CSV table of C-alpha atoms in Angstrom, one decimal:
chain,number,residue,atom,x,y,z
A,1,UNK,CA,97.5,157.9,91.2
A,2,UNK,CA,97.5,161.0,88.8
A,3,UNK,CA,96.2,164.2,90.3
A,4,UNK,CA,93.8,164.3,87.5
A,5,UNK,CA,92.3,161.5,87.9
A,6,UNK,CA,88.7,162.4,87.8
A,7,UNK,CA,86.5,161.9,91.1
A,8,UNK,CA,84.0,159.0,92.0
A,9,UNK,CA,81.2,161.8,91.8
A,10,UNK,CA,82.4,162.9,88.3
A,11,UNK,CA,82.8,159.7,86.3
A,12,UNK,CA,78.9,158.7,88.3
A,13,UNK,CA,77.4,162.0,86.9
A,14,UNK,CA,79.0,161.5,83.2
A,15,UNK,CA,78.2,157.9,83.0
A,16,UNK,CA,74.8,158.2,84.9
A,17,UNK,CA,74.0,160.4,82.0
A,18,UNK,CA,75.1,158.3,79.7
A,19,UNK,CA,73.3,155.1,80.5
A,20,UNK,CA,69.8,157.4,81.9
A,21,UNK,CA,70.1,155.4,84.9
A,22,UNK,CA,72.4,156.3,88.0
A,23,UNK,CA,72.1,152.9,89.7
A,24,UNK,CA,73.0,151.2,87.2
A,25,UNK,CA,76.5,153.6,86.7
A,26,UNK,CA,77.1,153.2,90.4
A,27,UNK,CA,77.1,149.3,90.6
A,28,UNK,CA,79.2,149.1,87.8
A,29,UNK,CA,81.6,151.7,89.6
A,30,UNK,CA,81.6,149.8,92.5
A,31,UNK,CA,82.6,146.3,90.7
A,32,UNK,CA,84.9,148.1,88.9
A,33,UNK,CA,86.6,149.4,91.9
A,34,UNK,CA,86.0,146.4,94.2
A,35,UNK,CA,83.8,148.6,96.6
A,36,UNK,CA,80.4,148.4,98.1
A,37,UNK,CA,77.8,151.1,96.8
A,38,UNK,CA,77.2,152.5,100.1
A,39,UNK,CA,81.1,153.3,99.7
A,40,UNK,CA,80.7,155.3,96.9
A,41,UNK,CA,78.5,157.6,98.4
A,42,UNK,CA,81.1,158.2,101.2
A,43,UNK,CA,84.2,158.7,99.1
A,44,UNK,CA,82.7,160.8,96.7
A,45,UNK,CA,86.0,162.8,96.2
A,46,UNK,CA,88.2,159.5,95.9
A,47,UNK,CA,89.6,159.7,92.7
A,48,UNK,CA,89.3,157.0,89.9
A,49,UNK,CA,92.3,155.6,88.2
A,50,UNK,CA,92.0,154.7,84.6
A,51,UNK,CA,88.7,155.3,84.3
A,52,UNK,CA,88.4,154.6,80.5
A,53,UNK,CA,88.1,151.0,82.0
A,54,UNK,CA,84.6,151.9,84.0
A,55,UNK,CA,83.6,153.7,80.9
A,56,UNK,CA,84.6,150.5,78.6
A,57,UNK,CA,81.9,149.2,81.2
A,58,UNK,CA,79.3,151.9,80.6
A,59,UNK,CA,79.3,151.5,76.5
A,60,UNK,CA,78.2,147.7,77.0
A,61,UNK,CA,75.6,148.5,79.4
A,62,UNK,CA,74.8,151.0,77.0
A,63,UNK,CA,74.9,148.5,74.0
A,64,UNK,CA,72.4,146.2,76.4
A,65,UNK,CA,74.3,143.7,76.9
A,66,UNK,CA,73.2,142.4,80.6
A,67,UNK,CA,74.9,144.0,83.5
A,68,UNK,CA,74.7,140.4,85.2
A,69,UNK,CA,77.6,139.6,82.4
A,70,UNK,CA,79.1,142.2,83.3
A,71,UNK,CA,79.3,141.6,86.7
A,72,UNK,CA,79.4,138.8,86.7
A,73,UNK,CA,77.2,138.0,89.5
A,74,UNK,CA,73.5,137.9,89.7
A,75,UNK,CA,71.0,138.2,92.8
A,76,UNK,CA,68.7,135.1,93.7
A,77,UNK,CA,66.9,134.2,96.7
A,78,UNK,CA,68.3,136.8,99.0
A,79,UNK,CA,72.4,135.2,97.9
A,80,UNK,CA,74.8,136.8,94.8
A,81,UNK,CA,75.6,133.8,92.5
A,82,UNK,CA,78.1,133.6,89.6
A,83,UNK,CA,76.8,134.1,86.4
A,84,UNK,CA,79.0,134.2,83.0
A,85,UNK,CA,77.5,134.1,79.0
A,86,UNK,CA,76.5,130.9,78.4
A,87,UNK,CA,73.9,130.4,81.3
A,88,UNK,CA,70.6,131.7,81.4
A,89,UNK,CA,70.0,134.8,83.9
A,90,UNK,CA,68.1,134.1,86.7
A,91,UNK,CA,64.5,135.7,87.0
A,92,UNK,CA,62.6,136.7,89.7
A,93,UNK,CA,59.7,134.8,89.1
A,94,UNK,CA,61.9,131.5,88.9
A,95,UNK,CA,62.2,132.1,93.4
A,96,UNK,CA,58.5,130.7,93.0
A,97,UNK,CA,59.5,127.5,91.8
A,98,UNK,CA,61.6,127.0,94.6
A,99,UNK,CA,59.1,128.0,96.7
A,100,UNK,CA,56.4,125.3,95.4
A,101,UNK,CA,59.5,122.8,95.6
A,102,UNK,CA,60.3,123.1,98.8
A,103,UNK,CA,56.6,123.0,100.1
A,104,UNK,CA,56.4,119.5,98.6
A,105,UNK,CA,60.4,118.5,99.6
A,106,UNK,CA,58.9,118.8,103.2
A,107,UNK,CA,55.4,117.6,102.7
A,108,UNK,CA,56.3,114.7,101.0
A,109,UNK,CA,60.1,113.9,102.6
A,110,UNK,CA,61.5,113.9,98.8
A,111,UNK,CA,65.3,112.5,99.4
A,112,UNK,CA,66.2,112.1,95.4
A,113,UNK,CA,65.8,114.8,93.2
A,114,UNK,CA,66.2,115.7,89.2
A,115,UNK,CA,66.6,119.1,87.7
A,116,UNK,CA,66.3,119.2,83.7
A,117,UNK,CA,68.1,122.4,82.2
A,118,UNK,CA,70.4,123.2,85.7
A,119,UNK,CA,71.9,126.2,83.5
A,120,UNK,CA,73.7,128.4,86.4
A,121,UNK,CA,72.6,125.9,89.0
A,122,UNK,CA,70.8,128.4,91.0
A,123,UNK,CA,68.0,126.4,92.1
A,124,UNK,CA,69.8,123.0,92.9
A,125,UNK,CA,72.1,125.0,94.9
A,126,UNK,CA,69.7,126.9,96.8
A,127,UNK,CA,67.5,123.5,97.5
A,128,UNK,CA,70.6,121.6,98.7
A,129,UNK,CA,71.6,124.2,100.6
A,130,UNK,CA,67.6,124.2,102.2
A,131,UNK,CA,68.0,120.7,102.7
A,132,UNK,CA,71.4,119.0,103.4
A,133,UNK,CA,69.6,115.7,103.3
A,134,UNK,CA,68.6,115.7,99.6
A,135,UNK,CA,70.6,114.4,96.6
A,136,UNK,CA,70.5,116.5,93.8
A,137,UNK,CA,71.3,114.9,89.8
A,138,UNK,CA,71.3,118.7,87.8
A,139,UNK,CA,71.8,117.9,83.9
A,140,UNK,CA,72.0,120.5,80.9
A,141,UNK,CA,73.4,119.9,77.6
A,142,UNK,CA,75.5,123.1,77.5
A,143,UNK,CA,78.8,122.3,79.3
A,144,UNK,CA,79.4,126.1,79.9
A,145,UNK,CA,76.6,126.2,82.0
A,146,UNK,CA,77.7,123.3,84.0
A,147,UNK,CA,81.0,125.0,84.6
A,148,UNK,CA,79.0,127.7,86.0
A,149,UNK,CA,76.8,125.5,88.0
A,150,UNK,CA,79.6,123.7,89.6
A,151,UNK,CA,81.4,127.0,90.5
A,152,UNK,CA,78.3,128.1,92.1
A,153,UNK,CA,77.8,124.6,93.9
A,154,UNK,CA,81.7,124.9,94.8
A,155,UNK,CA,81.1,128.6,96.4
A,156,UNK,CA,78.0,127.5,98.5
A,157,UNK,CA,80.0,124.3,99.6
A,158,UNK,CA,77.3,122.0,98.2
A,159,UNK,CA,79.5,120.3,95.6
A,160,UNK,CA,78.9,117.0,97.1
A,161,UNK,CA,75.2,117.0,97.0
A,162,UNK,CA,74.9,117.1,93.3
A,163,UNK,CA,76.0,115.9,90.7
A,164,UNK,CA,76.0,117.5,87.5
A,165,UNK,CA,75.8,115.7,84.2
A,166,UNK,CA,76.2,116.3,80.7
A,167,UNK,CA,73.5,114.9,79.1
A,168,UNK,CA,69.4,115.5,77.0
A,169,UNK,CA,67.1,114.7,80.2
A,170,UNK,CA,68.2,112.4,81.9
A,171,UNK,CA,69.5,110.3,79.1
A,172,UNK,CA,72.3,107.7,80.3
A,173,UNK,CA,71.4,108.4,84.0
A,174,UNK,CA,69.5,104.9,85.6
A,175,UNK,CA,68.5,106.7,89.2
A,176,UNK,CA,65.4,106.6,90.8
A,177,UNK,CA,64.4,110.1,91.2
A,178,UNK,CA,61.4,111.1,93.4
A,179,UNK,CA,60.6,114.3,91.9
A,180,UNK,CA,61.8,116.2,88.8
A,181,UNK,CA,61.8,120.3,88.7
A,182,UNK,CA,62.9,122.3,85.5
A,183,UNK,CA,62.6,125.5,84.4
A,184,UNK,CA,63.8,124.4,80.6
A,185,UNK,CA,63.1,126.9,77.6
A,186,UNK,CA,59.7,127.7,77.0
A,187,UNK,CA,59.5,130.3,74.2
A,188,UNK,CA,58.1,129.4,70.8
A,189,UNK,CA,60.1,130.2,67.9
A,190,UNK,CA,60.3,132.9,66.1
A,191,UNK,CA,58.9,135.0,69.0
A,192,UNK,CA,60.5,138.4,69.0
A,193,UNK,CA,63.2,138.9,71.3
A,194,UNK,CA,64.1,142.2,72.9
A,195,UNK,CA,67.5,142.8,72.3
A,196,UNK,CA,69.0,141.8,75.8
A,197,UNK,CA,68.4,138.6,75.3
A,198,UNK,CA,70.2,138.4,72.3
A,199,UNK,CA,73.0,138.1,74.6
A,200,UNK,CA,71.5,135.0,76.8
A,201,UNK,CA,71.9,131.7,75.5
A,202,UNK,CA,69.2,130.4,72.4
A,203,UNK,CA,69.2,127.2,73.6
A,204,UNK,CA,67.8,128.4,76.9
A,205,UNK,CA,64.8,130.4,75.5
A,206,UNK,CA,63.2,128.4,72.9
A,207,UNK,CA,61.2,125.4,73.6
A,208,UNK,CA,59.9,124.3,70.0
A,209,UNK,CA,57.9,125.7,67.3
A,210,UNK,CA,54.6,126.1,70.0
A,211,UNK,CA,57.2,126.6,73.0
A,212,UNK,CA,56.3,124.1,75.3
A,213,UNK,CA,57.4,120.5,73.5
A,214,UNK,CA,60.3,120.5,76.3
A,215,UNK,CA,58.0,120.3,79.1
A,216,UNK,CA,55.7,118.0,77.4
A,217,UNK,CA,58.7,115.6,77.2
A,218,UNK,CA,59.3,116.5,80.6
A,219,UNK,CA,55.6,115.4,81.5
A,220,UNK,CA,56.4,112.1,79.8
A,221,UNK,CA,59.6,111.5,80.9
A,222,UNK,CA,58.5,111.8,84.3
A,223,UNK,CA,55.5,109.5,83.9
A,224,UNK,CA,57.9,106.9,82.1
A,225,UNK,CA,60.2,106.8,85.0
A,226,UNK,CA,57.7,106.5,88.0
A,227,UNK,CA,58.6,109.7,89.5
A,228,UNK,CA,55.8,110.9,91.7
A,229,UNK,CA,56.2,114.8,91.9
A,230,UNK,CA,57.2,117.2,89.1
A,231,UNK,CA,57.6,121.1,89.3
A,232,UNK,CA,58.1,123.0,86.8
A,233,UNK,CA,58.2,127.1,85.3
A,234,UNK,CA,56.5,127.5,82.0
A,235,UNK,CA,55.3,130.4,79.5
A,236,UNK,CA,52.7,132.7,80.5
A,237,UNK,CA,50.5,131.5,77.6
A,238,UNK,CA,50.6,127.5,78.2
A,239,UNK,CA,48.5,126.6,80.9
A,240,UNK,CA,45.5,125.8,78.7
A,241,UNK,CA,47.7,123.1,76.5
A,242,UNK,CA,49.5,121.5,79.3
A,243,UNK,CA,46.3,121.2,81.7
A,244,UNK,CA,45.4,119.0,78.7
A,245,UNK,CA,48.0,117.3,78.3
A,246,UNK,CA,48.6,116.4,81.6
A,247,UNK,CA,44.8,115.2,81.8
A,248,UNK,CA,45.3,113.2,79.1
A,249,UNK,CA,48.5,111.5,80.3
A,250,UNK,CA,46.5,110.6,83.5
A,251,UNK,CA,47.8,112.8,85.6
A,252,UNK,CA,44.8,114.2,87.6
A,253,UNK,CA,46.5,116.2,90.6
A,254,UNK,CA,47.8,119.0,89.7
A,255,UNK,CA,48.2,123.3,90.4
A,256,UNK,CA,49.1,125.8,88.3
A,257,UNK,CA,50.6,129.2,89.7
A,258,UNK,CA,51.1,132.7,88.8
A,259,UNK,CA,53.7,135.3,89.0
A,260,UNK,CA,54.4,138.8,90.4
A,261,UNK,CA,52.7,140.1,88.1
A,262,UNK,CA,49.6,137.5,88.1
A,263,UNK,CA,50.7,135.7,84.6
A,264,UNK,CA,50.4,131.9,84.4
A,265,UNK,CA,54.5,131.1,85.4
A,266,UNK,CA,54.3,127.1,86.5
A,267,UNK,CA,52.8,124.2,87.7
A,268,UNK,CA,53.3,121.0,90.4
A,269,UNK,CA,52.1,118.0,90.2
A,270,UNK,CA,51.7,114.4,91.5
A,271,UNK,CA,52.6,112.3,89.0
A,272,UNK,CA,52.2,108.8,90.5
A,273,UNK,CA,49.5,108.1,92.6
């Protein structure tokens, strides 16, 4: 390594200045250099070779593209998954809807499951990992998300619990499913995006010209297939027009929940009586 190579604590102060935010400048120092954080702050004086590479890094955190791209790994329920463009980045709020899931997976010994819109895979993977006994069908009709998904089922070791299928719904597929979950696009078009997303796949944001035609179909779908439970994440603004259309559909059991920051962010249900 060149002498002049500048020091861990040098490229962190110029590129910490340059992004305005020093954690983000450490974690991408420490997946550029294949380190834990904590190391950084131990080998301070450790000198970084080619580090126009880490600052390659910096400029497209500083262009906003999503450091989870970068990384190429993104944080959900307490495990680091892969993540690559092409699948939707996993939000916080989206640990509630495995939360509700799994309260009714062991209320209501659910064995056959259906996930609409799998994207990364996150939540069939964490379920089927919660309960080895379940069988998991995960569909999504972008096949580079289900290339992430199966990378993610591969790493977790719970390939053989799922299958993944290219396909609209659950077009083509004949299985009886006890319960469907989704978290499918929900935002209306033409709703203003801030310019991070612009990175994130489309077809994983908007839902229709209101935002929430995929869950009604959703709604119908699972009413059409006599599936008993569904659970799914939805916009902050659409519990009014799904309560309805739920009601109207005949589906009289049913709860809505909020998120972290107390907005409307999904609903259960019992679909068959």
């Amino acid at each position: 390594m060149r002498a002049s190579s500048p020091t861990v604590k040098e490229v962190l102060k110029e590129a910490s200045l340059t992004l305005q935010n020093q954690k983000e400048a450490a974690i991408l120092l420490a997946h550029y250099l294949g380190r834990e954080r904590l190391w950084l702050m131990t080998h301070d004086t450790e000198r970084v070779e080619n580090p126009e590479d880490y600052f390659a890094l910096i400029q497209r955190r500083k262009d906003h593209e999503p450091i989870e791209y970068i990384t190429g790994s993104v944080s959900f329920y307490g495990e680091t998954f892969h993540i690559a463009p092409g699948a939707l980045i996993p939000r916080p709020e989206t640990e509630l809807l495995i939360d509700r899931t799994k309260a009714i997976i062991e209320a209501e010994h659910i064995c056959d499951i259906a996930e609409i819109g799998t994207g990364s895979g996150i939540i069939s993977v964490m379920l089927a990992r919660l309960f080895p006994y379940i069988h998991i069908t995960a569909t999504d009709i972008n096949p580079r998300a289900l290339q992430i998904a199966r990378i993610n089922a591969e790493r977790f070791g719970v390939s053989d619990k799922i299958d993944f299928v290219h396909t609209s719904y659950l077009e083509g597929i004949n299985r009886k499913f006890d319960m469907i979950i989704s978290n499918p696009p929900y935002i209306a078009e033409g709703f203003a995006l801030e310019q991070p997303l612009s990175y994130e796949p489309q077809d994983a944001l908007f839902g229709g010209k209101e935002g929430d035609e995929m869950l009604r179909e959703i709604i119908t779908i699972a009413i059409s297939r006599d599936v008993s439970f569904l659970a799914c994440e939805m916009g902050y603004d659409q519990k009014a027009p799904l309560e309805s259309f739920m009601k109207a559909k005949g589906i009289r059991e049913y709860d809505f929940y909020q998120d972290y920051s107390g907005f409307d962010r999904g609903f259960t249900a019992k679909v068959k009586e």
